[in-house]
Coordinates of C-alpha atoms and ligand atoms in Angstrom, one line a residue:
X1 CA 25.5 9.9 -13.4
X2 CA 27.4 13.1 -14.2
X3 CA 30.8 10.3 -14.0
X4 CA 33.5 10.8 -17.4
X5 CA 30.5 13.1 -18.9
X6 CA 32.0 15.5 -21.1
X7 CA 30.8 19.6 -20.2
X8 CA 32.2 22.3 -21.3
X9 CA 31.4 25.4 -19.2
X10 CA 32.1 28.3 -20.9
X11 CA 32.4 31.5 -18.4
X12 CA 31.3 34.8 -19.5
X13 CA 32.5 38.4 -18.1
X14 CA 30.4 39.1 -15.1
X15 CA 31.1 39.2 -11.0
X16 CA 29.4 35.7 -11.1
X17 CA 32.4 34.6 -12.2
X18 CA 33.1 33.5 -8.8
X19 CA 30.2 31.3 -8.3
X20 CA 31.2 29.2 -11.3
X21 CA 34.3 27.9 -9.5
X22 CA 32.4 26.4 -6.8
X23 CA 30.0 25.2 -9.9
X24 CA 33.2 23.5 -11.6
X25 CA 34.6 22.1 -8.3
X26 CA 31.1 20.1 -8.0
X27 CA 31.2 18.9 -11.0
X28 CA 34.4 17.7 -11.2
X29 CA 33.9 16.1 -7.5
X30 CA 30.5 14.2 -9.2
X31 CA 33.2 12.9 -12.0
X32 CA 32.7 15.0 -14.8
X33 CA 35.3 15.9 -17.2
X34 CA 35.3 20.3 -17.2
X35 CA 36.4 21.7 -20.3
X36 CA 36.3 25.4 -19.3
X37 CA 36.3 27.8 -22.2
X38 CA 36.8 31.7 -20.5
X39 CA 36.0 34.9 -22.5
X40 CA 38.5 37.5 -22.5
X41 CA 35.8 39.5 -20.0
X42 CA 35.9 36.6 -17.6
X43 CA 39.5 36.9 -16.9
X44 CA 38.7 40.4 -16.1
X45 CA 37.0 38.8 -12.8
X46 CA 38.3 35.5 -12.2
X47 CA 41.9 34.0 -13.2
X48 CA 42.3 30.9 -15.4
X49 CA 44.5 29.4 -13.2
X50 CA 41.8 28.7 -10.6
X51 CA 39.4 26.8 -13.1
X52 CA 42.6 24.6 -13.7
X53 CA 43.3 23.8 -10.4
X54 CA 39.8 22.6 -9.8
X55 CA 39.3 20.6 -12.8
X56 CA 42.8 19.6 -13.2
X57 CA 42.6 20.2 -16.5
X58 CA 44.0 23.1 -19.6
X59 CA 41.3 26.2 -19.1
X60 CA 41.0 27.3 -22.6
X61 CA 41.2 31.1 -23.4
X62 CA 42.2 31.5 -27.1
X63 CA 40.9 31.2 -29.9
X64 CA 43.8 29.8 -32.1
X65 CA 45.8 27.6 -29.8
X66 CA 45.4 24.2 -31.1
X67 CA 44.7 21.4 -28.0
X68 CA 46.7 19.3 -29.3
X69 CA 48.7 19.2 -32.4
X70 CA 45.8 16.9 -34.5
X71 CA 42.9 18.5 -33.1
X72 CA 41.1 21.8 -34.2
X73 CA 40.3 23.0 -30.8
X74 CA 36.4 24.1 -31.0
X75 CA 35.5 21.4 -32.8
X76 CA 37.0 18.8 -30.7
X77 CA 35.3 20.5 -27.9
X78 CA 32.3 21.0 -29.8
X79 CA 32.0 17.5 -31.0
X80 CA 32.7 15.7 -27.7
X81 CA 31.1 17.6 -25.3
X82 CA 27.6 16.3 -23.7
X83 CA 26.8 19.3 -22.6
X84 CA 27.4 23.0 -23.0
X85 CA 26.9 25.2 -20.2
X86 CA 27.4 29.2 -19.7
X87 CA 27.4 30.5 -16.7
X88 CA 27.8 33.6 -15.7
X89 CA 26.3 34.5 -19.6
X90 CA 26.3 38.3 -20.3
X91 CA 23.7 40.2 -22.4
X92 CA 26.5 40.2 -25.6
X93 CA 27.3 36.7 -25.3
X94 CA 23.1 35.8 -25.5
X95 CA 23.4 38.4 -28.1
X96 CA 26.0 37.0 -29.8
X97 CA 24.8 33.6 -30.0
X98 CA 21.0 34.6 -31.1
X99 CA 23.1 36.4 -33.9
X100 CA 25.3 33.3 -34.6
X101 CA 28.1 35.2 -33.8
X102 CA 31.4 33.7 -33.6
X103 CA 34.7 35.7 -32.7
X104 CA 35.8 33.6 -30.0
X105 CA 36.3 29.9 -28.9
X106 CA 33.6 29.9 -26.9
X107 CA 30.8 31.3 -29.3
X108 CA 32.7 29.4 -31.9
X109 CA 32.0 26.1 -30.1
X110 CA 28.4 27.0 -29.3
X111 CA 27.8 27.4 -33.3
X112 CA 29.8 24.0 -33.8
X113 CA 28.1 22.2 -31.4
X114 CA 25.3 19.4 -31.4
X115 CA 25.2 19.2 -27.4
X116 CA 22.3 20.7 -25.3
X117 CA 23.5 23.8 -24.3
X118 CA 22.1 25.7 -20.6
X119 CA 22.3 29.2 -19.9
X120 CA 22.3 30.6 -16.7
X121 CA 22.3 34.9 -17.4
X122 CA 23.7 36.9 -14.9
X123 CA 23.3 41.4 -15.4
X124 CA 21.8 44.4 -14.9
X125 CA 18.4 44.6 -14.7
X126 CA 17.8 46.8 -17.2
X127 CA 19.5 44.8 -19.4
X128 CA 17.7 41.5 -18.9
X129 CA 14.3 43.4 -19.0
X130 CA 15.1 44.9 -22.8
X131 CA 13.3 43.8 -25.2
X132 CA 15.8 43.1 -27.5
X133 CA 17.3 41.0 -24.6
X134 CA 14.1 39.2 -24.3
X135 CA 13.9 38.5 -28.1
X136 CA 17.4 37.0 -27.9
X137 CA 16.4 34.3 -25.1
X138 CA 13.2 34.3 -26.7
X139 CA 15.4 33.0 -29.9
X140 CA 17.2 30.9 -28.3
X141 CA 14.7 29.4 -26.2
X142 CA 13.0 28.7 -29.8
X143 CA 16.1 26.7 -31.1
X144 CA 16.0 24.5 -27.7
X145 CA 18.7 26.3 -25.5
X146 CA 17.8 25.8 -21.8
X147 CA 18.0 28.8 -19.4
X148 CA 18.3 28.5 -15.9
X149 CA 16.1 31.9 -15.1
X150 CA 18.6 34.9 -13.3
X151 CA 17.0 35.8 -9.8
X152 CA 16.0 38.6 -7.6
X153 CA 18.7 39.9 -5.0
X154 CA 21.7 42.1 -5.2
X155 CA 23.2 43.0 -8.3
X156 CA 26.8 44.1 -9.2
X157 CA 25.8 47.6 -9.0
X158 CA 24.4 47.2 -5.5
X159 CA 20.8 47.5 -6.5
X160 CA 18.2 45.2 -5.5
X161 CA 16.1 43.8 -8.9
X162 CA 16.0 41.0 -11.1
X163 CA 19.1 39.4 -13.1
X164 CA 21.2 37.8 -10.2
X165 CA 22.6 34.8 -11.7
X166 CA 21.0 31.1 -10.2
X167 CA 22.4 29.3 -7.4
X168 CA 25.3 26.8 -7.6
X169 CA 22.7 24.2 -6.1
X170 CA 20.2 25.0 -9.0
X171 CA 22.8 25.1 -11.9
X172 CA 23.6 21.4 -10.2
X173 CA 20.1 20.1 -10.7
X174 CA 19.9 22.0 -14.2
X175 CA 23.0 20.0 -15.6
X176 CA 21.8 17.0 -13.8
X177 CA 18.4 17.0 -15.2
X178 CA 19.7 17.4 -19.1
X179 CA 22.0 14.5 -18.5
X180 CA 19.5 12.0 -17.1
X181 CA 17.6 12.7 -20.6
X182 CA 19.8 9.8 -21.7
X183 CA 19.3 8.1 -18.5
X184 CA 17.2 4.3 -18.3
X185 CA 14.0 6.1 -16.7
X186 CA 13.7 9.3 -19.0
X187 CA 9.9 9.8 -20.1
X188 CA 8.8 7.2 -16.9
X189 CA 6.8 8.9 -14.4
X190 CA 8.0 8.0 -10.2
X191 CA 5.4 8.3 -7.4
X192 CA 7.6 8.4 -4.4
X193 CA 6.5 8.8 -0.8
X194 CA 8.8 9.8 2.2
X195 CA 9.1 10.3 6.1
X196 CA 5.9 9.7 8.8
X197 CA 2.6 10.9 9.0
X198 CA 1.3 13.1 11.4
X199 CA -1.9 11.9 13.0
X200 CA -3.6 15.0 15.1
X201 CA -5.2 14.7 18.5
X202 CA -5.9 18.4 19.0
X203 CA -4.8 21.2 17.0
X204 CA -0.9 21.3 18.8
X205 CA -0.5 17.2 19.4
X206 CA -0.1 14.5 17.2
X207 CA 0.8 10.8 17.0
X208 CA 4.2 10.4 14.7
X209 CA 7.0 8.0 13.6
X210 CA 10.5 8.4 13.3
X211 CA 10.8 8.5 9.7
X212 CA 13.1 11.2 8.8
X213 CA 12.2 10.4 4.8
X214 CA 15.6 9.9 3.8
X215 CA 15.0 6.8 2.2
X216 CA 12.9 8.2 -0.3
X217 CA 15.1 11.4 -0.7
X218 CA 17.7 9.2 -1.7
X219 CA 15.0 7.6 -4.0
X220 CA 13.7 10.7 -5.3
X221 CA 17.1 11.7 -6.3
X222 CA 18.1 8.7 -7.8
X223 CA 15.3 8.5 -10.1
X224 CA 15.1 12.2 -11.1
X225 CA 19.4 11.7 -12.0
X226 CA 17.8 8.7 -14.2
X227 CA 15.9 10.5 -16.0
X228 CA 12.6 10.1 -14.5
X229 CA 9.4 12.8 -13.4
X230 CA 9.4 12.4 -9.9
X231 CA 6.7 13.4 -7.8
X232 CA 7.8 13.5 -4.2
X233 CA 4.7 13.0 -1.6
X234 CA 6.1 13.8 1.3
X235 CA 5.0 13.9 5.2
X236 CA 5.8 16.3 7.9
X237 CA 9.8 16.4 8.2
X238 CA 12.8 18.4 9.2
X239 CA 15.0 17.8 6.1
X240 CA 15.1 19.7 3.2
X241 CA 13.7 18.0 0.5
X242 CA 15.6 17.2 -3.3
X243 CA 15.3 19.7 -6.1
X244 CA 14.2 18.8 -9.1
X245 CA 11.2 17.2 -7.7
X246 CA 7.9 17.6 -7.5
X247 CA 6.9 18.1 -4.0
X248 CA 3.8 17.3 -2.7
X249 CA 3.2 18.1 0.9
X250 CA 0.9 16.0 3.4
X251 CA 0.3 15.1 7.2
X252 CA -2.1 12.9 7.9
X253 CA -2.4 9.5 6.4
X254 CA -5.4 10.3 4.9
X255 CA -3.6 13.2 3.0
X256 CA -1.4 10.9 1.9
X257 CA -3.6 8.6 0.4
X258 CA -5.0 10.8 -1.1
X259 CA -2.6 12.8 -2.6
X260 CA -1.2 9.3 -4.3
X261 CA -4.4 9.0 -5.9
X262 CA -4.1 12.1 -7.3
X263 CA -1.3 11.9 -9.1
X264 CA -0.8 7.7 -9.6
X265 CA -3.6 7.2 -12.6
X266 CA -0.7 8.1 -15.2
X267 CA 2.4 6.6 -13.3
X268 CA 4.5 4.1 -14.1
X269 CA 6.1 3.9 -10.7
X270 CA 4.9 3.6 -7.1
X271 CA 7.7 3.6 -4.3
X272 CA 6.0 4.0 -0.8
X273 CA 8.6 4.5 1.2
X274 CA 6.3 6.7 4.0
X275 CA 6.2 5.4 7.7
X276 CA 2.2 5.7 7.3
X277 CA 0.5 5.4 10.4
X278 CA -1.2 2.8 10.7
X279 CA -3.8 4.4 13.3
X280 CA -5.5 7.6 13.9
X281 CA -7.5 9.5 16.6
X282 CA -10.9 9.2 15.3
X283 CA -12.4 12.2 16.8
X284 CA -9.3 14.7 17.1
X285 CA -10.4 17.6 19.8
X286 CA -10.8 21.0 17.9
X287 CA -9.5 22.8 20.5
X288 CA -6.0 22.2 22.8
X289 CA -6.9 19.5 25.2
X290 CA -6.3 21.3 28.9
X291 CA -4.4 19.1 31.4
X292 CA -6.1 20.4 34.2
X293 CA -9.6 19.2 32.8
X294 CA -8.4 15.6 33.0
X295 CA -6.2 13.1 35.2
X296 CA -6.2 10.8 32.6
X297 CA -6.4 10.4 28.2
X298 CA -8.1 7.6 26.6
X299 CA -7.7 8.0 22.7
X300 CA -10.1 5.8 20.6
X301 CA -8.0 5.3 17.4
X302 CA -9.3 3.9 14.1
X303 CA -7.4 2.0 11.6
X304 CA -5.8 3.6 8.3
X305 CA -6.5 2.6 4.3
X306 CA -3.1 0.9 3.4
X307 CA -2.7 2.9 0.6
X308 CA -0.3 0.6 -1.2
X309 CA -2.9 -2.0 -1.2
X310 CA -5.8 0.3 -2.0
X311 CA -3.8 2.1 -5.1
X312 CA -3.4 0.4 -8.5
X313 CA -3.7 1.4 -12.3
X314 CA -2.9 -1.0 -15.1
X315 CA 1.2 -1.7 -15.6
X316 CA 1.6 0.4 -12.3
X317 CA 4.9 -1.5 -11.1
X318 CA 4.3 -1.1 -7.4
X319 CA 7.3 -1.0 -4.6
X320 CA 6.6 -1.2 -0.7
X321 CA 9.2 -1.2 2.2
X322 CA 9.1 -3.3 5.2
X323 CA 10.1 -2.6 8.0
X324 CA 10.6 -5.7 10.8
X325 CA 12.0 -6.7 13.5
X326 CA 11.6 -10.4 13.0
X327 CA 11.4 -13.5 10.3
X328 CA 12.4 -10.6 7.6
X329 CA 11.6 -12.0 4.6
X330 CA 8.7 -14.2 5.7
X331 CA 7.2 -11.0 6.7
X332 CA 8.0 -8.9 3.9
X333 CA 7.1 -11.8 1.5
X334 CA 3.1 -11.9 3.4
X335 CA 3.1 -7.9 2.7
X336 CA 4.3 -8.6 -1.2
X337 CA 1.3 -10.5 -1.6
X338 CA -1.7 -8.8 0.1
X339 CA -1.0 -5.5 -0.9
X340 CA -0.2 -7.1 -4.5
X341 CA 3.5 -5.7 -4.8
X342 CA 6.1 -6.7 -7.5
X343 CA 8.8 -5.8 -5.3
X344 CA 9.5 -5.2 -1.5
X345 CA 12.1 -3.8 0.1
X346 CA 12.3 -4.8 4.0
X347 CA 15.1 -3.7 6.5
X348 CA 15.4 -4.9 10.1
X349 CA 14.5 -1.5 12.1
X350 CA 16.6 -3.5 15.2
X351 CA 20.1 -3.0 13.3
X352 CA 21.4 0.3 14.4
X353 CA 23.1 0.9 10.9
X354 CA 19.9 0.6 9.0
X355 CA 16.5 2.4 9.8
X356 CA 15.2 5.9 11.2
X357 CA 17.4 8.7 10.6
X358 CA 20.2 7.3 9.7
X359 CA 22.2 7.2 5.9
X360 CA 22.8 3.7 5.8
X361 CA 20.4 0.9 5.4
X362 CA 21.0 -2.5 5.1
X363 CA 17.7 -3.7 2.8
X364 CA 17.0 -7.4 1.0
X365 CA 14.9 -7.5 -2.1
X366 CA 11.8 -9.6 -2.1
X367 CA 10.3 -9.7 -5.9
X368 CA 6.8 -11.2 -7.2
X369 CA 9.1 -13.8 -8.7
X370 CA 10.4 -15.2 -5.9
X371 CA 13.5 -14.1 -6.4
X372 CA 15.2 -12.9 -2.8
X373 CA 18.5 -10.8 -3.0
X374 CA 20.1 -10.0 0.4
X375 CA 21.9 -6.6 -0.2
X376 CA 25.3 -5.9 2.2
X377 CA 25.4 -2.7 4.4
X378 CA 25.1 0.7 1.6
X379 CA 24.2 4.1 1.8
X380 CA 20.7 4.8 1.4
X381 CA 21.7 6.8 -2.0
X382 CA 23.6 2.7 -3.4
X383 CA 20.1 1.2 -1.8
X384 CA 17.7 3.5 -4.2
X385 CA 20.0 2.9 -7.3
X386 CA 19.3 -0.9 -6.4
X387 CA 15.8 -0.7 -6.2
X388 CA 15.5 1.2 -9.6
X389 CA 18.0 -1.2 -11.3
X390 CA 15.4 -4.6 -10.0
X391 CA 12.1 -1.9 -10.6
X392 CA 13.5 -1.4 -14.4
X393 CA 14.2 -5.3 -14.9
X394 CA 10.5 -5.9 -13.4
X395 CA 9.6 -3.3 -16.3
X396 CA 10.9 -4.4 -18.9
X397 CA 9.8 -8.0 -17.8
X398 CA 6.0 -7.2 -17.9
Ligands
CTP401 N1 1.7 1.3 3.9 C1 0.6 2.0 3.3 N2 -0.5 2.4 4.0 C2 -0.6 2.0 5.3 C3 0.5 1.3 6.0 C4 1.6 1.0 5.2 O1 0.7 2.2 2.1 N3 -1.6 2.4 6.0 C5 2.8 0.9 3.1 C6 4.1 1.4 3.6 O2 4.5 2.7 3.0 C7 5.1 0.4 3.1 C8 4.3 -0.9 3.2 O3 2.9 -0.5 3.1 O4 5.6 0.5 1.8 C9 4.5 -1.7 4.4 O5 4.4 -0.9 5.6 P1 4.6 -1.5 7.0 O6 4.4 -0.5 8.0 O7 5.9 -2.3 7.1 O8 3.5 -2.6 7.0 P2 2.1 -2.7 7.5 O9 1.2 -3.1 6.4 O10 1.7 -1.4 8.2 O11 2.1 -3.8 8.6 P3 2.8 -3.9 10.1 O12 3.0 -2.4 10.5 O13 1.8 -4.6 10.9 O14 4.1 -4.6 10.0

């Protein structure tokens, strides 16, 4: 999504400096075209010659060099960027742009500019905490500039306090979230849920599935870089789960069911692509069941809802997964109709390049229509962009 964008990051004279070079290397590695604008400060910390060699392109530093012999620098910047990003951004240069301010290229650009532009401040405490500080992102904030909020941790004096600038990882999913505005699912709310359920038989055992939730990580993601709300119901699991989201934790499948119910009434979206158990322990022991007590367990387990089939709201476009070992698409095609599906998405769990854990799946598509499209062997990232490519067409079609 973040392919031949246009950004300008414009980097600011503070020790975050630094940061900002791993910043531009992921963005150019994600395709983006980096247009990095420095203030004289920033070449104080951080030369211009290492922006250049990771966006293999001219860092810009003055005001009146021309870019090429046609084009009036800022505003070719101005005009084709698709987003304006500063990061590290000082007090003065937030000062300097609530003013209007423009002595260099990079304020200069900012003023010409029609592009969203994010902020990411990085000082002093003190100087964030000032109120005339305050009133400056307060001002900007007003005219729509986007801040991606400083932190708490070590500053450049070596005091602990506020005004750290973000993460690399959360200036990622910043950028990434003001891009998919134009993306084909902005304004569409996602249900998604991911990995196993935990089923308890006393308070330290339970019955669980190999789902590591990956699939619907890579869902999750895809959807939020499209533009989409996501909210992410997610069982117990070892992975760290996408930003960007929102996160709803759960263990049972009871949880789980109703946690969807919670939040599906004004979705657009369904994707269940949770291993739910299909089986609890009905009576789960309160306390830890002691070996010694018994030579032998008996659990008495009592079927789940199935939540896909049990969920619904008018226009909900609703996605299972199914996951066989046998007569695939027969299978997957029964499960389409009783839980009343428009699309499924069923992988052989036999294949050892598709299934639990792994980031590969190989998936066919089963729609309401009929319709029956055998994908080849993909990452589990290629998979989700397929199932939100059929899930828009099924949209748009109803
Ligand atoms: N599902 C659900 N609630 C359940 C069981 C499954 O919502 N209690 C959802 C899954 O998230 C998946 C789809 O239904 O999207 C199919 O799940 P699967 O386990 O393949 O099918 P089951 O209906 O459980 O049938 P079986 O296990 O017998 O194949």
């Amino acid at each position: 999504m973040l392919a031949n964008k246009s950004i300008v990051l414009g980097v600011t004279g503070g020790i975050a400096a630094f940061k900002v070079a791993e910043l531009a290397s992921q963005l150019t590695k994600a395709g983006a075209l980096i247009d990095v604008v420095m203030t004289r400060g920033a070449m104080e910390f951080i030369a211009p010659l290492t922006f250049q060699a990771l966006t293999h392109r001219p860092v810009v530093t003055e005001m009146f060099r021309l870019l090429t012999e046609t084009e009036i620098g800022h505003i070719s910047l101005a005009s084709r960027a698709d987003l304006i990003v500063v990061a590290p951004a000082t007090a003065n240069v937030i000062a300097k742009l609530a003013c209007g301010l423009a002595d260099d290229m990079l304020t200069t650009t900012i003023l010409a500019t029609r592009a969203p532009v994010l902020i990411a401040p990085a000082m002093e405490e003190n100087m964030l905490t000032n109120t005339v500080t305050q009133a400056n992102i307060a001002s900007l904030r007003e005219r729509g500039m986007v801040f991606v909020e400083s932190q708490f941790g070590r500053l450049a004096s070596g005091k602990i306090g506020k005004g750290r600038m973000a993460e690399v990882d959360d200036l990622m999913v910043a950028i990434r979230k003001i891009i998919a505005q134009k993306g084909d699912l902005a304004g569409m709310k996602v249900v998604i849920t991911a990995g196993g359920t935990h089923e308890p038989i006393d308070p330290v055992r339970f019955i669980g599935n190999r789902s590591s939730g990956k699939m619907g990580f890579a869902l999750a993601e895809a959807a939020r870089d499209r533009g989409a709300e996501v909210t992410l119901i997610l069982g117990p699991t070892y992975l760290q789960p996408p930003k960007g989201v929102k996160i709803v934790n759960v263990e049972t499948a009871l949880d789980m069911k109703r946690a969807v119910e919670g939040v599906v009434a004004d979705a657009h979206v369904l994707i269940m692509a949770a291993a739910v158990a299909d089986f609890r322990v009905e009576q789960p022991a309160e306390q830890k069941i002691k070996r010694e007590k018994l030579d032998g367990m008996d659990l008495h387990l009592v079927k789940n809802p199935d939540i896909l089939a049990q969920v619904s709201n008018p226009g909900l476009v609703k996605v299972g997964f199914a996951a066989e070992s046998q007569d695939l698409v027969e299978n997957a095609r029964a499960k389409l109709e009783k839980k009343h599906l428009q699309l499924i998405v069923a992988n052989n769990i036999t294949s050892p390049e598709s299934g639990f854990g792994v980031d590969t799946n190989k998936v066919t598509l089963v729609d309401a229509a009929g319709n029956v499209t055998e994908l080849p062997l993909m990452s589990k990232r290629e998979v989700a962009e397929q199932v939100l490519n059929k899930v828009g067409t099924l949209r748009s079609s109803s």
